[in-house]
CSV table of C-alpha atoms and ligand atoms in Angstrom, one decimal:
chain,number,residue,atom,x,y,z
A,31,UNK,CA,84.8,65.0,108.6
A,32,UNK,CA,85.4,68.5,107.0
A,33,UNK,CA,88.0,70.2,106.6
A,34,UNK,CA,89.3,72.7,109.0
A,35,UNK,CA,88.6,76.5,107.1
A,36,UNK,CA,90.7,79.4,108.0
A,37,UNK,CA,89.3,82.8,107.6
A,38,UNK,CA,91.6,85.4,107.2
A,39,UNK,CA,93.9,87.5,105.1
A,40,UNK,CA,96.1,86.1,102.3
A,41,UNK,CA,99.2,86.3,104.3
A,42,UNK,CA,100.7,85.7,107.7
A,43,UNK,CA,99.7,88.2,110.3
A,44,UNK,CA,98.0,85.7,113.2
A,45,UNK,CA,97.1,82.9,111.1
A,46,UNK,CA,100.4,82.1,110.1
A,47,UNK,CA,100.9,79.8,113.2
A,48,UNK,CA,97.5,78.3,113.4
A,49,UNK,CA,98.7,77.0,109.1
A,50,UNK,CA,101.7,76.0,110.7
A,51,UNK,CA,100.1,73.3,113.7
A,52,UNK,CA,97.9,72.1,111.4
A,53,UNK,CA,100.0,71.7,108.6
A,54,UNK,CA,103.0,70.1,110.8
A,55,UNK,CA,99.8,67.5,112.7
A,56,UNK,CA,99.2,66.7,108.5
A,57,UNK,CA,96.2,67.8,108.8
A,58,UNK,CA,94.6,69.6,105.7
A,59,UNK,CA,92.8,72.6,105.8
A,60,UNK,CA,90.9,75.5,103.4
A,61,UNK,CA,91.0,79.0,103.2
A,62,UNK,CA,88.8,81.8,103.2
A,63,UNK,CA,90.6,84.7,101.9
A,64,UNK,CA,89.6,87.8,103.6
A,65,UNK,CA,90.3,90.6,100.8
A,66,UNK,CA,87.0,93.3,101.1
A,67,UNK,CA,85.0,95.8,103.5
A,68,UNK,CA,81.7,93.9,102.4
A,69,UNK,CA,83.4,90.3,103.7
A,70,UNK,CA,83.9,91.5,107.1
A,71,UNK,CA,80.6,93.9,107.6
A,72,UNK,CA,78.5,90.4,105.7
A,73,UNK,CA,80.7,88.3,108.6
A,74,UNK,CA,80.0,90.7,111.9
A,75,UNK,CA,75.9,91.4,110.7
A,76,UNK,CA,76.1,87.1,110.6
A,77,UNK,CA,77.8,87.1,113.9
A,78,UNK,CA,80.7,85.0,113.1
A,79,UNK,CA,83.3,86.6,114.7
A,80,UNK,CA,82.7,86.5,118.6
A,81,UNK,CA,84.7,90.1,119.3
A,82,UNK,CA,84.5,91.3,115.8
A,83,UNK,CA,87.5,89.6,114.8
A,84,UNK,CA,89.6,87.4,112.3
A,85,UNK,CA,91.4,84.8,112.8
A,86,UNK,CA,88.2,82.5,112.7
A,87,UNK,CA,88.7,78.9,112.0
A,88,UNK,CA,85.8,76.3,111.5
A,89,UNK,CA,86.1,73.1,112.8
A,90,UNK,CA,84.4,70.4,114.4
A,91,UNK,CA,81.4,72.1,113.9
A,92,UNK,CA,82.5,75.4,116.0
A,93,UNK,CA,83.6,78.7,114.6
A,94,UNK,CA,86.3,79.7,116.9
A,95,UNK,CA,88.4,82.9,117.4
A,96,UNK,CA,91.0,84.8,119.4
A,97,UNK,CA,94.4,83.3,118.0
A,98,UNK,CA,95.8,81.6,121.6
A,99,UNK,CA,92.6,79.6,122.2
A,100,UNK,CA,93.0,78.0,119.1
A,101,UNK,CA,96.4,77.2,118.7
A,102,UNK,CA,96.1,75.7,122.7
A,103,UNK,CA,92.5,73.8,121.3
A,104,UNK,CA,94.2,72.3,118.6
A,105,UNK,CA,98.1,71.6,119.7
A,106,UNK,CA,95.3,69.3,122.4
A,107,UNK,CA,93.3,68.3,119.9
A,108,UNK,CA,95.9,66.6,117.3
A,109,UNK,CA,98.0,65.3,120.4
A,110,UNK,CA,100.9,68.6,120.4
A,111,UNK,CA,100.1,69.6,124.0
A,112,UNK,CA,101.8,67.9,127.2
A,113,UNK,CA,101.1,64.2,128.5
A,114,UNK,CA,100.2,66.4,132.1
A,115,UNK,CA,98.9,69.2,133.1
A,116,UNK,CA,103.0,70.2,133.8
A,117,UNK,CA,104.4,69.5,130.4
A,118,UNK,CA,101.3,71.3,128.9
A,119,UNK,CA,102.3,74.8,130.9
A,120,UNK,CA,106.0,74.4,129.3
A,121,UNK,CA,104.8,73.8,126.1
A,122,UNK,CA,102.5,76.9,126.4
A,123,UNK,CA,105.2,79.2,127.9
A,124,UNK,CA,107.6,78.5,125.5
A,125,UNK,CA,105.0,78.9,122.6
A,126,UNK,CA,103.8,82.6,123.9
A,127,UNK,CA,107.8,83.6,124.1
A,128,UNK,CA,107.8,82.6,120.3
A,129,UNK,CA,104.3,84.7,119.6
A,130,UNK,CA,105.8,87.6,121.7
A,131,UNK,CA,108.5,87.9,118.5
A,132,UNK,CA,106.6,86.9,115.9
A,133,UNK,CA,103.6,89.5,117.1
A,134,UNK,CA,106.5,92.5,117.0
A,135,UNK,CA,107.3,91.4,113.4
A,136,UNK,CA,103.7,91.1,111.9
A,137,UNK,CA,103.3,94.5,113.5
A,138,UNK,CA,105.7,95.8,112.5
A,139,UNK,CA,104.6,95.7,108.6
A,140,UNK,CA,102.2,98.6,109.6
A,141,UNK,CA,104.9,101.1,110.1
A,142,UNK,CA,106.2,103.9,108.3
A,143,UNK,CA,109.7,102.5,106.9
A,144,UNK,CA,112.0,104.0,109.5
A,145,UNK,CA,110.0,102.8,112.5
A,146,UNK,CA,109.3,99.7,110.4
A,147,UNK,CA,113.3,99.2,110.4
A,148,UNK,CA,114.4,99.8,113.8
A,149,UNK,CA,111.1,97.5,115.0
A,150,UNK,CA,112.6,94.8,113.2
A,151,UNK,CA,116.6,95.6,114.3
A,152,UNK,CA,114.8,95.0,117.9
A,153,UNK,CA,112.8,92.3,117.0
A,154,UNK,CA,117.0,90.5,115.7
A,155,UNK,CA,117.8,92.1,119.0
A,156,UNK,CA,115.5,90.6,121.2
A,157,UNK,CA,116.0,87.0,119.7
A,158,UNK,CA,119.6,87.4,120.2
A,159,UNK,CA,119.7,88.5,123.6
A,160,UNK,CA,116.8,87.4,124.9
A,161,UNK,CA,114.9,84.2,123.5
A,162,UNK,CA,116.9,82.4,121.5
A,163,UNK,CA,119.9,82.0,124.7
A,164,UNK,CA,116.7,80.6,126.3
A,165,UNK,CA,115.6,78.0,123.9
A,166,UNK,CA,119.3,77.5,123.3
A,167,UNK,CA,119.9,76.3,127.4
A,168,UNK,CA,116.6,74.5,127.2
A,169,UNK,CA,118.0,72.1,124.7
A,170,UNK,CA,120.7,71.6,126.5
A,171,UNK,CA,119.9,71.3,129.4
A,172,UNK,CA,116.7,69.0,128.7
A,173,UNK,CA,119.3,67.1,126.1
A,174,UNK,CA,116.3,65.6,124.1
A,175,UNK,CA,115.9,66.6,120.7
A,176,UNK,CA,112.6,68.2,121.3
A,177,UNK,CA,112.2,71.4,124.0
A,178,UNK,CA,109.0,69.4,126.2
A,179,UNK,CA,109.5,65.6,127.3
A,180,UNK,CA,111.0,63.3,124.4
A,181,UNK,CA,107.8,64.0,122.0
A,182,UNK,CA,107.4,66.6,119.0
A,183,UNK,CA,104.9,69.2,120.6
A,184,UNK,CA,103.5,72.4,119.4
A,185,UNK,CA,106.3,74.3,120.9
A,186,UNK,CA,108.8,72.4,118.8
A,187,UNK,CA,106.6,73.6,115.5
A,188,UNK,CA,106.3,77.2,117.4
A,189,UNK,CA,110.4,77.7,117.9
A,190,UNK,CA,111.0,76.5,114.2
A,191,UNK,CA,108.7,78.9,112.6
A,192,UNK,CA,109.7,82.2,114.8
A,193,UNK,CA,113.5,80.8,113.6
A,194,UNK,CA,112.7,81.0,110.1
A,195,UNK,CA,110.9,84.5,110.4
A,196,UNK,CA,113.7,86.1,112.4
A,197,UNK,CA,116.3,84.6,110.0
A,198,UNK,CA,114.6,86.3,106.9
A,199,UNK,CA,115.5,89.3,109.0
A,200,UNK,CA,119.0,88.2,109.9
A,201,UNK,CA,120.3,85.3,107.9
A,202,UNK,CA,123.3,85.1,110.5
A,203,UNK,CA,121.2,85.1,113.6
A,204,UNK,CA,121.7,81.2,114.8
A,205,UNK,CA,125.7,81.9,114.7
A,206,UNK,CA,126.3,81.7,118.1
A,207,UNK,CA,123.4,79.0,118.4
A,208,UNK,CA,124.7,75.6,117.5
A,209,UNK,CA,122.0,73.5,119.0
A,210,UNK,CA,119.4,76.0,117.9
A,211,UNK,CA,120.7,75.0,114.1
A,212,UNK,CA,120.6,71.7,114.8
A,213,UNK,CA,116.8,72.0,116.2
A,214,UNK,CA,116.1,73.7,112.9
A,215,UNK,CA,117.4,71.1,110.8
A,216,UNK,CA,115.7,68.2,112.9
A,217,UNK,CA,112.4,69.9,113.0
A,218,UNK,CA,112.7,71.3,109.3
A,219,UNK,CA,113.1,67.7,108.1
A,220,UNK,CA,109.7,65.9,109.8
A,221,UNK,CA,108.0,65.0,107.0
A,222,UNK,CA,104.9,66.9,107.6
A,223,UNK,CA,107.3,69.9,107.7
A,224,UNK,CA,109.3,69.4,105.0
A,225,UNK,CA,106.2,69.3,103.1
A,226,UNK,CA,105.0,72.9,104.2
A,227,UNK,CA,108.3,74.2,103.6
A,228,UNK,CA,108.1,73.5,99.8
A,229,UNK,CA,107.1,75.9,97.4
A,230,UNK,CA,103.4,75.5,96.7
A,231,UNK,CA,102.6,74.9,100.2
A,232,UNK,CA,100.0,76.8,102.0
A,233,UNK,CA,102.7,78.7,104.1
A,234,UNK,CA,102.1,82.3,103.6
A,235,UNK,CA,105.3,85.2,102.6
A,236,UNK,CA,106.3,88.1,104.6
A,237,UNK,CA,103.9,90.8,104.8
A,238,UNK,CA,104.4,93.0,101.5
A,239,UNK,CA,103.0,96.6,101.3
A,240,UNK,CA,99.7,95.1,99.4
A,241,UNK,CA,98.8,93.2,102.3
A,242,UNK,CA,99.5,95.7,104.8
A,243,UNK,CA,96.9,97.8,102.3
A,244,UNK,CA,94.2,95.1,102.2
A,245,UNK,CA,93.9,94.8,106.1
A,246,UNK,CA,93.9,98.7,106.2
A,247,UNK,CA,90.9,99.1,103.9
A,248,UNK,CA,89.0,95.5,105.3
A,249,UNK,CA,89.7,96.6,109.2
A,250,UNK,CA,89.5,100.5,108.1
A,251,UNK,CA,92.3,101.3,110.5
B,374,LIG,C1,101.2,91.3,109.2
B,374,LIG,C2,99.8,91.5,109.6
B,374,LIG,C3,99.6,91.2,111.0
B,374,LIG,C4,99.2,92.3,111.7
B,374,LIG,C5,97.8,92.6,111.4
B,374,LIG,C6,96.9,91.9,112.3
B,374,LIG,O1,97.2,92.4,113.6
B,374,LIG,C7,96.2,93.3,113.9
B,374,LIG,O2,96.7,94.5,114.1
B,374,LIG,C8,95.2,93.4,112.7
B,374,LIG,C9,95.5,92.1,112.0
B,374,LIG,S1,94.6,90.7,112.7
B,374,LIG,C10,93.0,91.3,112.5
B,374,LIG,C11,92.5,91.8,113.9
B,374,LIG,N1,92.5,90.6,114.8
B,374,LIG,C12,92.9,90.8,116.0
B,374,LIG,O3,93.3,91.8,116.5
B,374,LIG,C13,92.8,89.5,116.9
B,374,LIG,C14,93.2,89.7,118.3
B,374,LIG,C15,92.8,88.5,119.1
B,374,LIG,N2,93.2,88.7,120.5
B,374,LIG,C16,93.5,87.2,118.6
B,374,LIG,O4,94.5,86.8,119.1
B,374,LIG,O5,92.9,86.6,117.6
B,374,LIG,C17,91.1,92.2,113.7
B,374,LIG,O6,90.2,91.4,113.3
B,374,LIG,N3,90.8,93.5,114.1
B,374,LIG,C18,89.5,94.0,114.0
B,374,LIG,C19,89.1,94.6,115.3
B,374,LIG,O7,89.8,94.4,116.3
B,374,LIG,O8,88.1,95.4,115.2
């Protein structure tokens, strides 16, 4: 079958977590890098993008947007998602709380610099006080080494990427976290993973001012 194409910026923005499930399901995908005006008015006049939007992924025949329907289709797809119906909810709750953070940080890259820095002080904030303590008493009190039943899930892949973002903004952030740090190690070293964590991969850098000037000029906004 053919591969998977992404369609989107070179860089992380709402992508970044669809590269990450597929990637960490060792599934291998191509890009479409979304750089001018022209791509975008050529892809709305072909009616690509269902609301005018990217991220678009083709797969399976289908070219699918809006980031949550995609991630859910494929965690499902490559066997990420629950064994029921109430494992599946977990594993979607605890994958929005990670998009909730990782949303303020890619948003964050389109603010001036002093509302840029006190967006991402919150954003440490926020995963201090409020979502890591959470995922921190879900591994212990579910004592498995993944957060849903005994199985790697999307979740898992979720919780390990939001980790690495927030610690590029706070290298000490997992300090009072011990079984957070030991998630991150575990998770990091799946094969799959460990892969996509290499230099070379397909895993995208932080948001520099060149991309935040690219999506400007291709969404005009
Ligand atoms: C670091 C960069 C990430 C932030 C930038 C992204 O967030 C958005 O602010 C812009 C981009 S993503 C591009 C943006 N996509 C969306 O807003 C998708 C939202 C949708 N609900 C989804 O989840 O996929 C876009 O195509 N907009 C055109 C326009 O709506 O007419």
């Amino acid at each position: 079958a053919a591969k998977p194409k992404l369609w989107y910026f070179r860089g992380r923005g709402r992508m970044e977590s669809i590269r990450w499930l597929l990637a960490a399901a060792g599934v291998e995908f191509e890009e479409e890098v979304l750089e001018t005006r022209e791509q975008y008015e050529k892809s709305q006049k072909d009616g690509r993008l269902l609301f005018g939007q990217v991220p678009l992924v083709e797969i399976d025949g289908m070219e699918l947007t809006q980031t949550r329907a995609i991630l859910s289709s494929l965690a499902t797809k490559y066997n990420l998602h629950g064994k029921d119906p109430k494992e599946t909810v977990r594993i979607d709750m605890y994958a929005e709380g990670t998009l909730d953070l990782m949303m303020m940080v890619a948003l964050a890259a389109f603010k001036p610099p002093e509302e840029k820095e006190e967006s991402l002080a919150l954003v440490v904030k926020k995963a201090k006080t409020q979502h890591f303590p959470v995922f921190e008493k879900i591994l212990k009190d579910h004592g498995e080494d993944f957060l849903v039943g005994n199985k790697f899930s999307w979740a898992d892949i979720q919780l390990l990427e939001a980790i690495l973002m927030v610690e590029e903004l706070d290298a000490s952030v997992l300090s009072d976290f011990p079984l957070l740090k030991e998630f991150k190690t575990r998770i990091s070293n799946i094969p799959t993973i460990k892969k996509f964590l290499q230099p070379g991969s397909q895993r995208k850098p932080p948001p520099d001012s060149h991309y935040v000037e690219v999506v400007r000029n291709v969404l005009q906004f």
